[in-house]
């Protein structure tokens, strides 16, 4: 029955997705982040529902919006994303290995960039941005509330071993996505006037934090900590915010399950097996970079070429690893040019969002843009820290988020050019 409900809903939205591609984008995002198909038990789990919706909305743009609304809008992020895609493509085509496995991920990456570019063109107003933000916040918030409630009812004794599926299947990726969603829930709640919405988002934030802890992901815990500190720093009430965070930190050892405390306590232990493996992998990544400084070893070739560059003699170990660091993943696989562009697009978020905040702070009618700018910054901090420990250089949510940063920058600048709205 659940499979049938999901299928019927998605199919019923296909005509609307064709006529109004923005609605298709919302449905696509719902399928990507809430993944209702993975909550089913039958035929819907294996159906490519996201593909069908994306096909409908892209064809709908060609049929109904071409010449009226551009496919994408050019600004620093979109230009950098296209540049990065080109550099990664060049790197990939000169790689030693181009297998069915690597081809699959390369094609998926191209799709991610196309959807990101299309998102910029579709989210060209405040209302459209708000709709997209709420779809992502609620979709990921569903799992935060679900996992946190389950954790509290079970006394925190059960670890979350995996996410719902797709890009969120790995528990570390799942935890990182939830950390990125916390600022989204927090700031979207701040921008609402209805008290029940504010309370609901606050509860969702607390339960999402519990869910992140239950994944036992140390990278996500560090990302969560830095995100909280950034939100406190940008709150305008730094002393009060830091006092609250200090209180929560002092309370944590008394309320958290011992296995979570032990897991977090192992973060600085370089003798621990996974930490030692990461250090070895990072050193191996630098060997790849030294030997392939311009184009790298090729997208998804890191593990395939690992033994050629491993600092551990092959006679002692035949185990291969992924980079366990998104920055080294990009650098080793796609070269120094791609790495510089990747770091440039990351840094550009803080430059553009800081500029929006400064320009809008004296415009009460643009308070929404200020909140969104702070939200984008905090989420980027969460990704930037989490990415240091995870192999997520091509994380779908991150590129979608860059698209929304680009859309916000364009919408805010357009609003700033208009006279202030009174009342």
JSON list of N, CA and C in Angstrom, two decimals, residues 315-356:
[
{"chain": "A", "resi": 315, "resn": "UNK", "atom": "N", "xyz": [53.55, -5.37, 0.04]},
{"chain": "A", "resi": 315, "resn": "UNK", "atom": "CA", "xyz": [53.81, -6.67, 0.66]},
{"chain": "A", "resi": 315, "resn": "UNK", "atom": "C", "xyz": [53.24, -6.76, 2.07]},
{"chain": "A", "resi": 316, "resn": "UNK", "atom": "N", "xyz": [53.05, -5.57, 2.70]},
{"chain": "A", "resi": 316, "resn": "UNK", "atom": "CA", "xyz": [52.53, -5.55, 4.06]},
{"chain": "A", "resi": 316, "resn": "UNK", "atom": "C", "xyz": [51.02, -5.35, 4.11]},
{"chain": "A", "resi": 317, "resn": "UNK", "atom": "N", "xyz": [50.44, -4.77, 3.06]},
{"chain": "A", "resi": 317, "resn": "UNK", "atom": "CA", "xyz": [49.00, -4.52, 3.07]},
{"chain": "A", "resi": 317, "resn": "UNK", "atom": "C", "xyz": [48.48, -4.45, 1.64]},
{"chain": "A", "resi": 318, "resn": "UNK", "atom": "N", "xyz": [47.37, -5.09, 1.40]},
{"chain": "A", "resi": 318, "resn": "UNK", "atom": "CA", "xyz": [46.70, -5.01, 0.10]},
{"chain": "A", "resi": 318, "resn": "UNK", "atom": "C", "xyz": [45.37, -4.28, 0.23]},
{"chain": "A", "resi": 319, "resn": "UNK", "atom": "N", "xyz": [45.14, -3.64, 1.39]},
{"chain": "A", "resi": 319, "resn": "UNK", "atom": "CA", "xyz": [43.90, -2.92, 1.63]},
{"chain": "A", "resi": 319, "resn": "UNK", "atom": "C", "xyz": [43.95, -1.55, 0.96]},
{"chain": "A", "resi": 320, "resn": "UNK", "atom": "N", "xyz": [42.85, -1.19, 0.28]},
{"chain": "A", "resi": 320, "resn": "UNK", "atom": "CA", "xyz": [42.77, 0.13, -0.34]},
{"chain": "A", "resi": 320, "resn": "UNK", "atom": "C", "xyz": [41.70, 0.95, 0.38]},
{"chain": "A", "resi": 321, "resn": "UNK", "atom": "N", "xyz": [41.84, 2.27, 0.33]},
{"chain": "A", "resi": 321, "resn": "UNK", "atom": "CA", "xyz": [40.92, 3.17, 1.01]},
{"chain": "A", "resi": 321, "resn": "UNK", "atom": "C", "xyz": [40.50, 4.30, 0.09]},
{"chain": "A", "resi": 322, "resn": "UNK", "atom": "N", "xyz": [39.38, 4.93, 0.42]},
{"chain": "A", "resi": 322, "resn": "UNK", "atom": "CA", "xyz": [39.03, 6.19, -0.21]},
{"chain": "A", "resi": 322, "resn": "UNK", "atom": "C", "xyz": [39.77, 7.30, 0.52]},
{"chain": "A", "resi": 323, "resn": "UNK", "atom": "N", "xyz": [39.67, 8.53, 0.04]},
{"chain": "A", "resi": 323, "resn": "UNK", "atom": "CA", "xyz": [40.50, 9.62, 0.57]},
{"chain": "A", "resi": 323, "resn": "UNK", "atom": "C", "xyz": [40.17, 9.99, 2.01]},
{"chain": "A", "resi": 324, "resn": "UNK", "atom": "N", "xyz": [38.91, 9.80, 2.44]},
{"chain": "A", "resi": 324, "resn": "UNK", "atom": "CA", "xyz": [38.47, 10.20, 3.79]},
{"chain": "A", "resi": 324, "resn": "UNK", "atom": "C", "xyz": [38.72, 11.68, 4.05]},
{"chain": "A", "resi": 325, "resn": "UNK", "atom": "N", "xyz": [38.73, 12.47, 2.99]},
{"chain": "A", "resi": 325, "resn": "UNK", "atom": "CA", "xyz": [38.88, 13.92, 3.09]},
{"chain": "A", "resi": 325, "resn": "UNK", "atom": "C", "xyz": [38.46, 14.50, 1.75]},
{"chain": "A", "resi": 326, "resn": "UNK", "atom": "N", "xyz": [37.40, 15.30, 1.74]},
{"chain": "A", "resi": 326, "resn": "UNK", "atom": "CA", "xyz": [36.86, 15.79, 0.47]},
{"chain": "A", "resi": 326, "resn": "UNK", "atom": "C", "xyz": [37.84, 16.67, -0.29]},
{"chain": "A", "resi": 327, "resn": "UNK", "atom": "N", "xyz": [38.65, 17.43, 0.43]},
{"chain": "A", "resi": 327, "resn": "UNK", "atom": "CA", "xyz": [39.60, 18.34, -0.21]},
{"chain": "A", "resi": 327, "resn": "UNK", "atom": "C", "xyz": [40.72, 17.56, -0.88]},
{"chain": "A", "resi": 328, "resn": "UNK", "atom": "N", "xyz": [41.26, 16.56, -0.15]},
{"chain": "A", "resi": 328, "resn": "UNK", "atom": "CA", "xyz": [42.29, 15.72, -0.75]},
{"chain": "A", "resi": 328, "resn": "UNK", "atom": "C", "xyz": [41.71, 14.84, -1.84]},
{"chain": "A", "resi": 329, "resn": "UNK", "atom": "N", "xyz": [40.45, 14.47, -1.71]},
{"chain": "A", "resi": 329, "resn": "UNK", "atom": "CA", "xyz": [39.79, 13.69, -2.77]},
{"chain": "A", "resi": 329, "resn": "UNK", "atom": "C", "xyz": [39.79, 14.49, -4.07]},
{"chain": "A", "resi": 330, "resn": "UNK", "atom": "N", "xyz": [39.35, 15.74, -4.03]},
{"chain": "A", "resi": 330, "resn": "UNK", "atom": "CA", "xyz": [39.32, 16.59, -5.21]},
{"chain": "A", "resi": 330, "resn": "UNK", "atom": "C", "xyz": [40.73, 16.82, -5.74]},
{"chain": "A", "resi": 331, "resn": "UNK", "atom": "N", "xyz": [41.66, 17.13, -4.85]},
{"chain": "A", "resi": 331, "resn": "UNK", "atom": "CA", "xyz": [43.03, 17.45, -5.24]},
{"chain": "A", "resi": 331, "resn": "UNK", "atom": "C", "xyz": [43.72, 16.25, -5.88]},
{"chain": "A", "resi": 332, "resn": "UNK", "atom": "N", "xyz": [43.65, 15.09, -5.22]},
{"chain": "A", "resi": 332, "resn": "UNK", "atom": "CA", "xyz": [44.35, 13.90, -5.72]},
{"chain": "A", "resi": 332, "resn": "UNK", "atom": "C", "xyz": [43.70, 13.35, -6.98]},
{"chain": "A", "resi": 333, "resn": "UNK", "atom": "N", "xyz": [42.37, 13.39, -7.05]},
{"chain": "A", "resi": 333, "resn": "UNK", "atom": "CA", "xyz": [41.67, 12.80, -8.19]},
{"chain": "A", "resi": 333, "resn": "UNK", "atom": "C", "xyz": [41.60, 13.73, -9.39]},
{"chain": "A", "resi": 334, "resn": "UNK", "atom": "N", "xyz": [41.47, 15.05, -9.16]},
{"chain": "A", "resi": 334, "resn": "UNK", "atom": "CA", "xyz": [41.21, 15.96, -10.27]},
{"chain": "A", "resi": 334, "resn": "UNK", "atom": "C", "xyz": [42.26, 17.05, -10.45]},
{"chain": "A", "resi": 335, "resn": "UNK", "atom": "N", "xyz": [43.27, 17.07, -9.60]},
{"chain": "A", "resi": 335, "resn": "UNK", "atom": "CA", "xyz": [44.39, 17.96, -9.81]},
{"chain": "A", "resi": 335, "resn": "UNK", "atom": "C", "xyz": [44.30, 19.31, -9.12]},
{"chain": "A", "resi": 336, "resn": "UNK", "atom": "N", "xyz": [45.38, 20.06, -9.22]},
{"chain": "A", "resi": 336, "resn": "UNK", "atom": "CA", "xyz": [45.52, 21.32, -8.48]},
{"chain": "A", "resi": 336, "resn": "UNK", "atom": "C", "xyz": [44.58, 22.41, -9.00]},
{"chain": "A", "resi": 337, "resn": "UNK", "atom": "N", "xyz": [44.33, 22.44, -10.32]},
{"chain": "A", "resi": 337, "resn": "UNK", "atom": "CA", "xyz": [43.43, 23.45, -10.86]},
{"chain": "A", "resi": 337, "resn": "UNK", "atom": "C", "xyz": [42.02, 23.27, -10.32]},
{"chain": "A", "resi": 338, "resn": "UNK", "atom": "N", "xyz": [41.55, 22.02, -10.32]},
{"chain": "A", "resi": 338, "resn": "UNK", "atom": "CA", "xyz": [40.21, 21.73, -9.79]},
{"chain": "A", "resi": 338, "resn": "UNK", "atom": "C", "xyz": [40.16, 22.02, -8.29]},
{"chain": "A", "resi": 339, "resn": "UNK", "atom": "N", "xyz": [41.23, 21.70, -7.59]},
{"chain": "A", "resi": 339, "resn": "UNK", "atom": "CA", "xyz": [41.28, 21.96, -6.15]},
{"chain": "A", "resi": 339, "resn": "UNK", "atom": "C", "xyz": [41.16, 23.45, -5.86]},
{"chain": "A", "resi": 340, "resn": "UNK", "atom": "N", "xyz": [41.86, 24.28, -6.62]},
{"chain": "A", "resi": 340, "resn": "UNK", "atom": "CA", "xyz": [41.80, 25.73, -6.40]},
{"chain": "A", "resi": 340, "resn": "UNK", "atom": "C", "xyz": [40.40, 26.27, -6.68]},
{"chain": "A", "resi": 341, "resn": "UNK", "atom": "N", "xyz": [39.76, 25.77, -7.73]},
{"chain": "A", "resi": 341, "resn": "UNK", "atom": "CA", "xyz": [38.39, 26.21, -8.04]},
{"chain": "A", "resi": 341, "resn": "UNK", "atom": "C", "xyz": [37.43, 25.76, -6.93]},
{"chain": "A", "resi": 342, "resn": "UNK", "atom": "N", "xyz": [37.61, 24.52, -6.47]},
{"chain": "A", "resi": 342, "resn": "UNK", "atom": "CA", "xyz": [36.76, 23.97, -5.41]},
{"chain": "A", "resi": 342, "resn": "UNK", "atom": "C", "xyz": [36.87, 24.82, -4.14]},
{"chain": "A", "resi": 343, "resn": "UNK", "atom": "N", "xyz": [38.09, 25.16, -3.75]},
{"chain": "A", "resi": 343, "resn": "UNK", "atom": "CA", "xyz": [38.29, 25.99, -2.57]},
{"chain": "A", "resi": 343, "resn": "UNK", "atom": "C", "xyz": [37.78, 27.40, -2.81]},
{"chain": "A", "resi": 344, "resn": "UNK", "atom": "N", "xyz": [37.88, 27.87, -4.05]},
{"chain": "A", "resi": 344, "resn": "UNK", "atom": "CA", "xyz": [37.38, 29.20, -4.38]},
{"chain": "A", "resi": 344, "resn": "UNK", "atom": "C", "xyz": [35.88, 29.29, -4.25]},
{"chain": "A", "resi": 345, "resn": "UNK", "atom": "N", "xyz": [35.17, 28.28, -4.72]},
{"chain": "A", "resi": 345, "resn": "UNK", "atom": "CA", "xyz": [33.71, 28.32, -4.62]},
{"chain": "A", "resi": 345, "resn": "UNK", "atom": "C", "xyz": [33.27, 28.17, -3.17]},
{"chain": "A", "resi": 346, "resn": "UNK", "atom": "N", "xyz": [34.03, 27.42, -2.37]},
{"chain": "A", "resi": 346, "resn": "UNK", "atom": "CA", "xyz": [33.73, 27.31, -0.94]},
{"chain": "A", "resi": 346, "resn": "UNK", "atom": "C", "xyz": [33.90, 28.66, -0.24]},
{"chain": "A", "resi": 347, "resn": "UNK", "atom": "N", "xyz": [35.04, 29.30, -0.49]},
{"chain": "A", "resi": 347, "resn": "UNK", "atom": "CA", "xyz": [35.29, 30.60, 0.14]},
{"chain": "A", "resi": 347, "resn": "UNK", "atom": "C", "xyz": [34.35, 31.68, -0.34]},
{"chain": "A", "resi": 348, "resn": "UNK", "atom": "N", "xyz": [33.88, 31.57, -1.59]},
{"chain": "A", "resi": 348, "resn": "UNK", "atom": "CA", "xyz": [33.00, 32.61, -2.14]},
{"chain": "A", "resi": 348, "resn": "UNK", "atom": "C", "xyz": [31.68, 32.70, -1.39]},
{"chain": "A", "resi": 349, "resn": "UNK", "atom": "N", "xyz": [31.26, 31.61, -0.76]},
{"chain": "A", "resi": 349, "resn": "UNK", "atom": "CA", "xyz": [30.00, 31.63, 0.00]},
{"chain": "A", "resi": 349, "resn": "UNK", "atom": "C", "xyz": [30.08, 32.67, 1.12]},
{"chain": "A", "resi": 350, "resn": "UNK", "atom": "N", "xyz": [31.18, 32.66, 1.86]},
{"chain": "A", "resi": 350, "resn": "UNK", "atom": "CA", "xyz": [31.32, 33.58, 2.99]},
{"chain": "A", "resi": 350, "resn": "UNK", "atom": "C", "xyz": [31.48, 35.02, 2.51]},
{"chain": "A", "resi": 351, "resn": "UNK", "atom": "N", "xyz": [32.16, 35.22, 1.40]},
{"chain": "A", "resi": 351, "resn": "UNK", "atom": "CA", "xyz": [32.33, 36.57, 0.87]},
{"chain": "A", "resi": 351, "resn": "UNK", "atom": "C", "xyz": [30.98, 37.15, 0.44]},
{"chain": "A", "resi": 352, "resn": "UNK", "atom": "N", "xyz": [30.23, 36.38, -0.33]},
{"chain": "A", "resi": 352, "resn": "UNK", "atom": "CA", "xyz": [28.95, 36.88, -0.85]},
{"chain": "A", "resi": 352, "resn": "UNK", "atom": "C", "xyz": [27.90, 37.01, 0.24]},
{"chain": "A", "resi": 353, "resn": "UNK", "atom": "N", "xyz": [27.83, 36.03, 1.15]},
{"chain": "A", "resi": 353, "resn": "UNK", "atom": "CA", "xyz": [26.82, 36.08, 2.19]},
{"chain": "A", "resi": 353, "resn": "UNK", "atom": "C", "xyz": [27.12, 37.21, 3.20]},
{"chain": "A", "resi": 354, "resn": "UNK", "atom": "N", "xyz": [28.40, 37.44, 3.48]},
{"chain": "A", "resi": 354, "resn": "UNK", "atom": "CA", "xyz": [28.76, 38.55, 4.35]},
{"chain": "A", "resi": 354, "resn": "UNK", "atom": "C", "xyz": [28.39, 39.88, 3.74]},
{"chain": "A", "resi": 355, "resn": "UNK", "atom": "N", "xyz": [28.57, 40.00, 2.42]},
{"chain": "A", "resi": 355, "resn": "UNK", "atom": "CA", "xyz": [28.22, 41.23, 1.72]},
{"chain": "A", "resi": 355, "resn": "UNK", "atom": "C", "xyz": [26.71, 41.46, 1.74]},
{"chain": "A", "resi": 356, "resn": "UNK", "atom": "N", "xyz": [25.94, 40.39, 1.54]},
{"chain": "A", "resi": 356, "resn": "UNK", "atom": "CA", "xyz": [24.48, 40.52, 1.58]},
{"chain": "A", "resi": 356, "resn": "UNK", "atom": "C", "xyz": [24.02, 40.99, 2.96]}
]
